[in-house]
Amino acid sequence: LRGLGRLDEAIDAYGDAIAIDAGEASPFIGRGHAYADAGRLEEAMHDLDRALELDPTSREAIAARADVLRKQGKNDDAAHAFDAAIQRTPGDSGLLARRAAVLRAEGQTMEALADLHQALETAPGDRFALLERSAVYRAMGRTPDAVADLDTVLE
């Protein structure tokens, strides 16, 4: 339902799952994602915090929480949350690229670029990482490199 954009229905379905078993983290994570997609960031954060109470080692909950923090403009907190998620799954290209987006927003282009190079070593065709690296290159004034990454995405 969430993938179809039927967010209210997804939120309700996850609520039903929580009513059946409130001790399981995954429906809180799912509903947290749906709330975030709907722009209901405080509710998303509440569910993701609950998921982490139930499963403090959940990489998915930690990463989703970091995404919500980023959407709230709390980039420093988001970067620390991505750090925690990356510690659990080192080399995860998606997490590295998402942390790079936060670092770029904070003006830490060299650190962002390092994350993106590592992400693209693991997943060379990752479109998000390529687009993000293009944005970093553009911020650094490296227009030819930025264009090259965009060309790769468009191939």
PDB file of N, CA, C and O in Angstrom, residues 45-93:
ATOM      1  N   MET A  45       8.698   9.733  13.899  1.00  0.00           N
ATOM      2  CA  MET A  45       9.764   9.634  14.894  1.00  0.00           C
ATOM      3  C   MET A  45       9.289   8.831  16.108  1.00  0.00           C
ATOM      4  O   MET A  45      10.040   8.004  16.642  1.00  0.00           O
ATOM      5  N   HIS A  46       8.061   9.047  16.515  1.00  0.00           N
ATOM      6  CA  HIS A  46       7.510   8.297  17.660  1.00  0.00           C
ATOM      7  C   HIS A  46       7.538   6.796  17.372  1.00  0.00           C
ATOM      8  O   HIS A  46       7.979   5.995  18.217  1.00  0.00           O
ATOM      9  N   ASP A  47       7.057   6.391  16.189  1.00  0.00           N
ATOM     10  CA  ASP A  47       7.042   4.968  15.856  1.00  0.00           C
ATOM     11  C   ASP A  47       8.447   4.399  15.730  1.00  0.00           C
ATOM     12  O   ASP A  47       8.706   3.262  16.162  1.00  0.00           O
ATOM     13  N   LEU A  48       9.352   5.152  15.156  1.00  0.00           N
ATOM     14  CA  LEU A  48      10.718   4.646  14.988  1.00  0.00           C
ATOM     15  C   LEU A  48      11.431   4.553  16.335  1.00  0.00           C
ATOM     16  O   LEU A  48      12.200   3.608  16.558  1.00  0.00           O
ATOM     17  N   ASP A  49      11.166   5.492  17.220  1.00  0.00           N
ATOM     18  CA  ASP A  49      11.719   5.382  18.573  1.00  0.00           C
ATOM     19  C   ASP A  49      11.178   4.136  19.272  1.00  0.00           C
ATOM     20  O   ASP A  49      11.916   3.421  19.956  1.00  0.00           O
ATOM     21  N   ARG A  50       9.885   3.864  19.088  1.00  0.00           N
ATOM     22  CA  ARG A  50       9.280   2.660  19.684  1.00  0.00           C
ATOM     23  C   ARG A  50       9.920   1.404  19.103  1.00  0.00           C
ATOM     24  O   ARG A  50      10.215   0.444  19.826  1.00  0.00           O
ATOM     25  N   ALA A  51      10.140   1.395  17.795  1.00  0.00           N
ATOM     26  CA  ALA A  51      10.792   0.241  17.161  1.00  0.00           C
ATOM     27  C   ALA A  51      12.174   0.013  17.761  1.00  0.00           C
ATOM     28  O   ALA A  51      12.563  -1.135  18.017  1.00  0.00           O
ATOM     29  N   LEU A  52      12.898   1.090  18.020  1.00  0.00           N
ATOM     30  CA  LEU A  52      14.234   0.949  18.596  1.00  0.00           C
ATOM     31  C   LEU A  52      14.193   0.524  20.059  1.00  0.00           C
ATOM     32  O   LEU A  52      15.130  -0.115  20.540  1.00  0.00           O
ATOM     33  N   GLU A  53      13.122   0.855  20.753  1.00  0.00           N
ATOM     34  CA  GLU A  53      12.966   0.328  22.109  1.00  0.00           C
ATOM     35  C   GLU A  53      12.802  -1.187  22.060  1.00  0.00           C
ATOM     36  O   GLU A  53      13.332  -1.906  22.902  1.00  0.00           O
ATOM     37  N   LEU A  54      12.067  -1.647  21.060  1.00  0.00           N
ATOM     38  CA  LEU A  54      11.812  -3.080  20.916  1.00  0.00           C
ATOM     39  C   LEU A  54      13.016  -3.823  20.352  1.00  0.00           C
ATOM     40  O   LEU A  54      13.264  -4.982  20.707  1.00  0.00           O
ATOM     41  N   ASP A  55      13.750  -3.179  19.442  1.00  0.00           N
ATOM     42  CA  ASP A  55      14.910  -3.808  18.808  1.00  0.00           C
ATOM     43  C   ASP A  55      16.004  -2.760  18.624  1.00  0.00           C
ATOM     44  O   ASP A  55      16.105  -2.141  17.557  1.00  0.00           O
ATOM     45  N   PRO A  56      16.816  -2.531  19.657  1.00  0.00           N
ATOM     46  CA  PRO A  56      17.830  -1.470  19.601  1.00  0.00           C
ATOM     47  C   PRO A  56      18.889  -1.660  18.524  1.00  0.00           C
ATOM     48  O   PRO A  56      19.603  -0.723  18.187  1.00  0.00           O
ATOM     49  N   THR A  57      18.984  -2.856  17.957  1.00  0.00           N
ATOM     50  CA  THR A  57      20.009  -3.111  16.944  1.00  0.00           C
ATOM     51  C   THR A  57      19.462  -3.039  15.516  1.00  0.00           C
ATOM     52  O   THR A  57      20.199  -3.324  14.569  1.00  0.00           O
ATOM     53  N   SER A  58      18.213  -2.649  15.345  1.00  0.00           N
ATOM     54  CA  SER A  58      17.605  -2.647  14.012  1.00  0.00           C
ATOM     55  C   SER A  58      18.230  -1.596  13.112  1.00  0.00           C
ATOM     56  O   SER A  58      18.037  -0.394  13.289  1.00  0.00           O
ATOM     57  N   ARG A  59      18.968  -2.059  12.123  1.00  0.00           N
ATOM     58  CA  ARG A  59      19.594  -1.163  11.149  1.00  0.00           C
ATOM     59  C   ARG A  59      18.532  -0.374  10.408  1.00  0.00           C
ATOM     60  O   ARG A  59      18.677   0.815  10.158  1.00  0.00           O
ATOM     61  N   GLU A  60      17.428  -1.026  10.060  1.00  0.00           N
ATOM     62  CA  GLU A  60      16.372  -0.350   9.307  1.00  0.00           C
ATOM     63  C   GLU A  60      15.733   0.774  10.122  1.00  0.00           C
ATOM     64  O   GLU A  60      15.486   1.863   9.609  1.00  0.00           O
ATOM     65  N   ALA A  61      15.487   0.531  11.393  1.00  0.00           N
ATOM     66  CA  ALA A  61      14.890   1.565  12.249  1.00  0.00           C
ATOM     67  C   ALA A  61      15.852   2.732  12.451  1.00  0.00           C
ATOM     68  O   ALA A  61      15.447   3.898  12.407  1.00  0.00           O
ATOM     69  N   ILE A  62      17.128   2.410  12.652  1.00  0.00           N
ATOM     70  CA  ILE A  62      18.133   3.468  12.841  1.00  0.00           C
ATOM     71  C   ILE A  62      18.225   4.326  11.583  1.00  0.00           C
ATOM     72  O   ILE A  62      18.241   5.558  11.648  1.00  0.00           O
ATOM     73  N   ALA A  63      18.283   3.682  10.424  1.00  0.00           N
ATOM     74  CA  ALA A  63      18.402   4.423   9.167  1.00  0.00           C
ATOM     75  C   ALA A  63      17.144   5.239   8.870  1.00  0.00           C
ATOM     76  O   ALA A  63      17.228   6.391   8.429  1.00  0.00           O
ATOM     77  N   ALA A  64      15.977   4.659   9.125  1.00  0.00           N
ATOM     78  CA  ALA A  64      14.724   5.390   8.895  1.00  0.00           C
ATOM     79  C   ALA A  64      14.640   6.598   9.812  1.00  0.00           C
ATOM     80  O   ALA A  64      14.198   7.681   9.406  1.00  0.00           O
ATOM     81  N   ARG A  65      15.071   6.424  11.052  1.00  0.00           N
ATOM     82  CA  ARG A  65      15.080   7.533  12.003  1.00  0.00           C
ATOM     83  C   ARG A  65      16.032   8.634  11.512  1.00  0.00           C
ATOM     84  O   ARG A  65      15.732   9.822  11.616  1.00  0.00           O
ATOM     85  N   ALA A  66      17.169   8.251  10.977  1.00  0.00           N
ATOM     86  CA  ALA A  66      18.117   9.228  10.432  1.00  0.00           C
ATOM     87  C   ALA A  66      17.487  10.006   9.279  1.00  0.00           C
ATOM     88  O   ALA A  66      17.667  11.221   9.163  1.00  0.00           O
ATOM     89  N   ASP A  67      16.744   9.308   8.427  1.00  0.00           N
ATOM     90  CA  ASP A  67      16.063   9.986   7.311  1.00  0.00           C
ATOM     91  C   ASP A  67      15.052  11.009   7.819  1.00  0.00           C
ATOM     92  O   ASP A  67      14.935  12.108   7.273  1.00  0.00           O
ATOM     93  N   VAL A  68      14.316  10.648   8.870  1.00  0.00           N
ATOM     94  CA  VAL A  68      13.338  11.589   9.438  1.00  0.00           C
ATOM     95  C   VAL A  68      14.056  12.794  10.038  1.00  0.00           C
ATOM     96  O   VAL A  68      13.633  13.941   9.845  1.00  0.00           O
ATOM     97  N   LEU A  69      15.135  12.556  10.748  1.00  0.00           N
ATOM     98  CA  LEU A  69      15.908  13.671  11.308  1.00  0.00           C
ATOM     99  C   LEU A  69      16.380  14.608  10.201  1.00  0.00           C
ATOM    100  O   LEU A  69      16.342  15.833  10.349  1.00  0.00           O
ATOM    101  N   ARG A  70      16.823  14.034   9.083  1.00  0.00           N
ATOM    102  CA  ARG A  70      17.267  14.846   7.945  1.00  0.00           C
ATOM    103  C   ARG A  70      16.115  15.680   7.407  1.00  0.00           C
ATOM    104  O   ARG A  70      16.256  16.876   7.155  1.00  0.00           O
ATOM    105  N   LYS A  71      14.945  15.064   7.281  1.00  0.00           N
ATOM    106  CA  LYS A  71      13.770  15.793   6.795  1.00  0.00           C
ATOM    107  C   LYS A  71      13.364  16.905   7.750  1.00  0.00           C
ATOM    108  O   LYS A  71      12.796  17.907   7.328  1.00  0.00           O
ATOM    109  N   GLN A  72      13.655  16.732   9.038  1.00  0.00           N
ATOM    110  CA  GLN A  72      13.348  17.749  10.037  1.00  0.00           C
ATOM    111  C   GLN A  72      14.414  18.851  10.079  1.00  0.00           C
ATOM    112  O   GLN A  72      14.289  19.796  10.834  1.00  0.00           O
ATOM    113  N   GLY A  73      15.462  18.688   9.267  1.00  0.00           N
ATOM    114  CA  GLY A  73      16.537  19.676   9.254  1.00  0.00           C
ATOM    115  C   GLY A  73      17.544  19.501  10.372  1.00  0.00           C
ATOM    116  O   GLY A  73      18.375  20.371  10.614  1.00  0.00           O
ATOM    117  N   LYS A  74      17.494  18.372  11.050  1.00  0.00           N
ATOM    118  CA  LYS A  74      18.424  18.077  12.147  1.00  0.00           C
ATOM    119  C   LYS A  74      19.593  17.261  11.599  1.00  0.00           C
ATOM    120  O   LYS A  74      19.771  16.084  11.919  1.00  0.00           O
ATOM    121  N   ASN A  75      20.382  17.920  10.746  1.00  0.00           N
ATOM    122  CA  ASN A  75      21.422  17.208  10.006  1.00  0.00           C
ATOM    123  C   ASN A  75      22.502  16.619  10.886  1.00  0.00           C
ATOM    124  O   ASN A  75      23.000  15.525  10.610  1.00  0.00           O
ATOM    125  N   ASP A  76      22.882  17.307  11.956  1.00  0.00           N
ATOM    126  CA  ASP A  76      23.919  16.779  12.834  1.00  0.00           C
ATOM    127  C   ASP A  76      23.445  15.482  13.494  1.00  0.00           C
ATOM    128  O   ASP A  76      24.164  14.479  13.518  1.00  0.00           O
ATOM    129  N   ASP A  77      22.200  15.505  13.989  1.00  0.00           N
ATOM    130  CA  ASP A  77      21.634  14.289  14.588  1.00  0.00           C
ATOM    131  C   ASP A  77      21.485  13.187  13.543  1.00  0.00           C
ATOM    132  O   ASP A  77      21.729  12.008  13.836  1.00  0.00           O
ATOM    133  N   ALA A  78      21.085  13.563  12.331  1.00  0.00           N
ATOM    134  CA  ALA A  78      20.933  12.580  11.256  1.00  0.00           C
ATOM    135  C   ALA A  78      22.276  11.935  10.923  1.00  0.00           C
ATOM    136  O   ALA A  78      22.361  10.710  10.757  1.00  0.00           O
ATOM    137  N   ALA A  79      23.323  12.743  10.845  1.00  0.00           N
ATOM    138  CA  ALA A  79      24.652  12.195  10.538  1.00  0.00           C
ATOM    139  C   ALA A  79      25.079  11.190  11.597  1.00  0.00           C
ATOM    140  O   ALA A  79      25.605  10.116  11.272  1.00  0.00           O
ATOM    141  N   HIS A  80      24.829  11.506  12.861  1.00  0.00           N
ATOM    142  CA  HIS A  80      25.189  10.568  13.945  1.00  0.00           C
ATOM    143  C   HIS A  80      24.358   9.285  13.850  1.00  0.00           C
ATOM    144  O   HIS A  80      24.881   8.191  14.098  1.00  0.00           O
ATOM    145  N   ALA A  81      23.089   9.418  13.492  1.00  0.00           N
ATOM    146  CA  ALA A  81      22.249   8.224  13.344  1.00  0.00           C
ATOM    147  C   ALA A  81      22.735   7.368  12.176  1.00  0.00           C
ATOM    148  O   ALA A  81      22.769   6.139  12.276  1.00  0.00           O
ATOM    149  N   PHE A  82      23.113   8.016  11.061  1.00  0.00           N
ATOM    150  CA  PHE A  82      23.666   7.245   9.943  1.00  0.00           C
ATOM    151  C   PHE A  82      24.977   6.584  10.350  1.00  0.00           C
ATOM    152  O   PHE A  82      25.250   5.447   9.948  1.00  0.00           O
ATOM    153  N   ASP A  83      25.791   7.270  11.151  1.00  0.00           N
ATOM    154  CA  ASP A  83      27.028   6.658  11.648  1.00  0.00           C
ATOM    155  C   ASP A  83      26.715   5.348  12.375  1.00  0.00           C
ATOM    156  O   ASP A  83      27.381   4.327  12.147  1.00  0.00           O
ATOM    157  N   ALA A  84      25.693   5.382  13.229  1.00  0.00           N
ATOM    158  CA  ALA A  84      25.316   4.184  13.989  1.00  0.00           C
ATOM    159  C   ALA A  84      24.848   3.070  13.062  1.00  0.00           C
ATOM    160  O   ALA A  84      25.203   1.896  13.254  1.00  0.00           O
ATOM    161  N   ALA A  85      24.064   3.425  12.052  1.00  0.00           N
ATOM    162  CA  ALA A  85      23.578   2.407  11.111  1.00  0.00           C
ATOM    163  C   ALA A  85      24.735   1.821  10.303  1.00  0.00           C
ATOM    164  O   ALA A  85      24.788   0.607  10.058  1.00  0.00           O
ATOM    165  N   ILE A  86      25.671   2.679   9.892  1.00  0.00           N
ATOM    166  CA  ILE A  86      26.816   2.210   9.096  1.00  0.00           C
ATOM    167  C   ILE A  86      27.720   1.316   9.939  1.00  0.00           C
ATOM    168  O   ILE A  86      28.298   0.351   9.423  1.00  0.00           O
ATOM    169  N   GLN A  87      27.819   1.582  11.235  1.00  0.00           N
ATOM    170  CA  GLN A  87      28.597   0.697  12.108  1.00  0.00           C
ATOM    171  C   GLN A  87      28.012  -0.705  12.118  1.00  0.00           C
ATOM    172  O   GLN A  87      28.735  -1.684  12.227  1.00  0.00           O
ATOM    173  N   ARG A  88      26.690  -0.798  11.989  1.00  0.00           N
ATOM    174  CA  ARG A  88      26.030  -2.103  11.997  1.00  0.00           C
ATOM    175  C   ARG A  88      26.195  -2.829  10.665  1.00  0.00           C
ATOM    176  O   ARG A  88      26.215  -4.054  10.628  1.00  0.00           O
ATOM    177  N   THR A  89      26.257  -2.062   9.578  1.00  0.00           N
ATOM    178  CA  THR A  89      26.410  -2.669   8.246  1.00  0.00           C
ATOM    179  C   THR A  89      27.444  -1.868   7.453  1.00  0.00           C
ATOM    180  O   THR A  89      27.094  -1.096   6.564  1.00  0.00           O
ATOM    181  N   PRO A  90      28.725  -2.054   7.789  1.00  0.00           N
ATOM    182  CA  PRO A  90      29.776  -1.294   7.100  1.00  0.00           C
ATOM    183  C   PRO A  90      29.736  -1.539   5.588  1.00  0.00           C
ATOM    184  O   PRO A  90      29.472  -2.647   5.135  1.00  0.00           O
ATOM    185  N   GLY A  91      29.961  -0.476   4.842  1.00  0.00           N
ATOM    186  CA  GLY A  91      30.006  -0.600   3.394  1.00  0.00           C
ATOM    187  C   GLY A  91      28.656  -0.579   2.712  1.00  0.00           C
ATOM    188  O   GLY A  91      28.578  -0.720   1.498  1.00  0.00           O
ATOM    189  N   ASP A  92      27.577  -0.392   3.465  1.00  0.00           N
ATOM    190  CA  ASP A  92      26.238  -0.332   2.873  1.00  0.00           C
ATOM    191  C   ASP A  92      26.147   0.925   2.003  1.00  0.00           C
ATOM    192  O   ASP A  92      26.159   2.045   2.500  1.00  0.00           O
ATOM    193  N   SER A  93      26.069   0.727   0.692  1.00  0.00           N
ATOM    194  CA  SER A  93      26.132   1.863  -0.234  1.00  0.00           C
ATOM    195  C   SER A  93      24.980   2.839  -0.042  1.00  0.00           C
ATOM    196  O   SER A  93      25.167   4.057  -0.135  1.00  0.00           O
TER     197      SER A  93
END
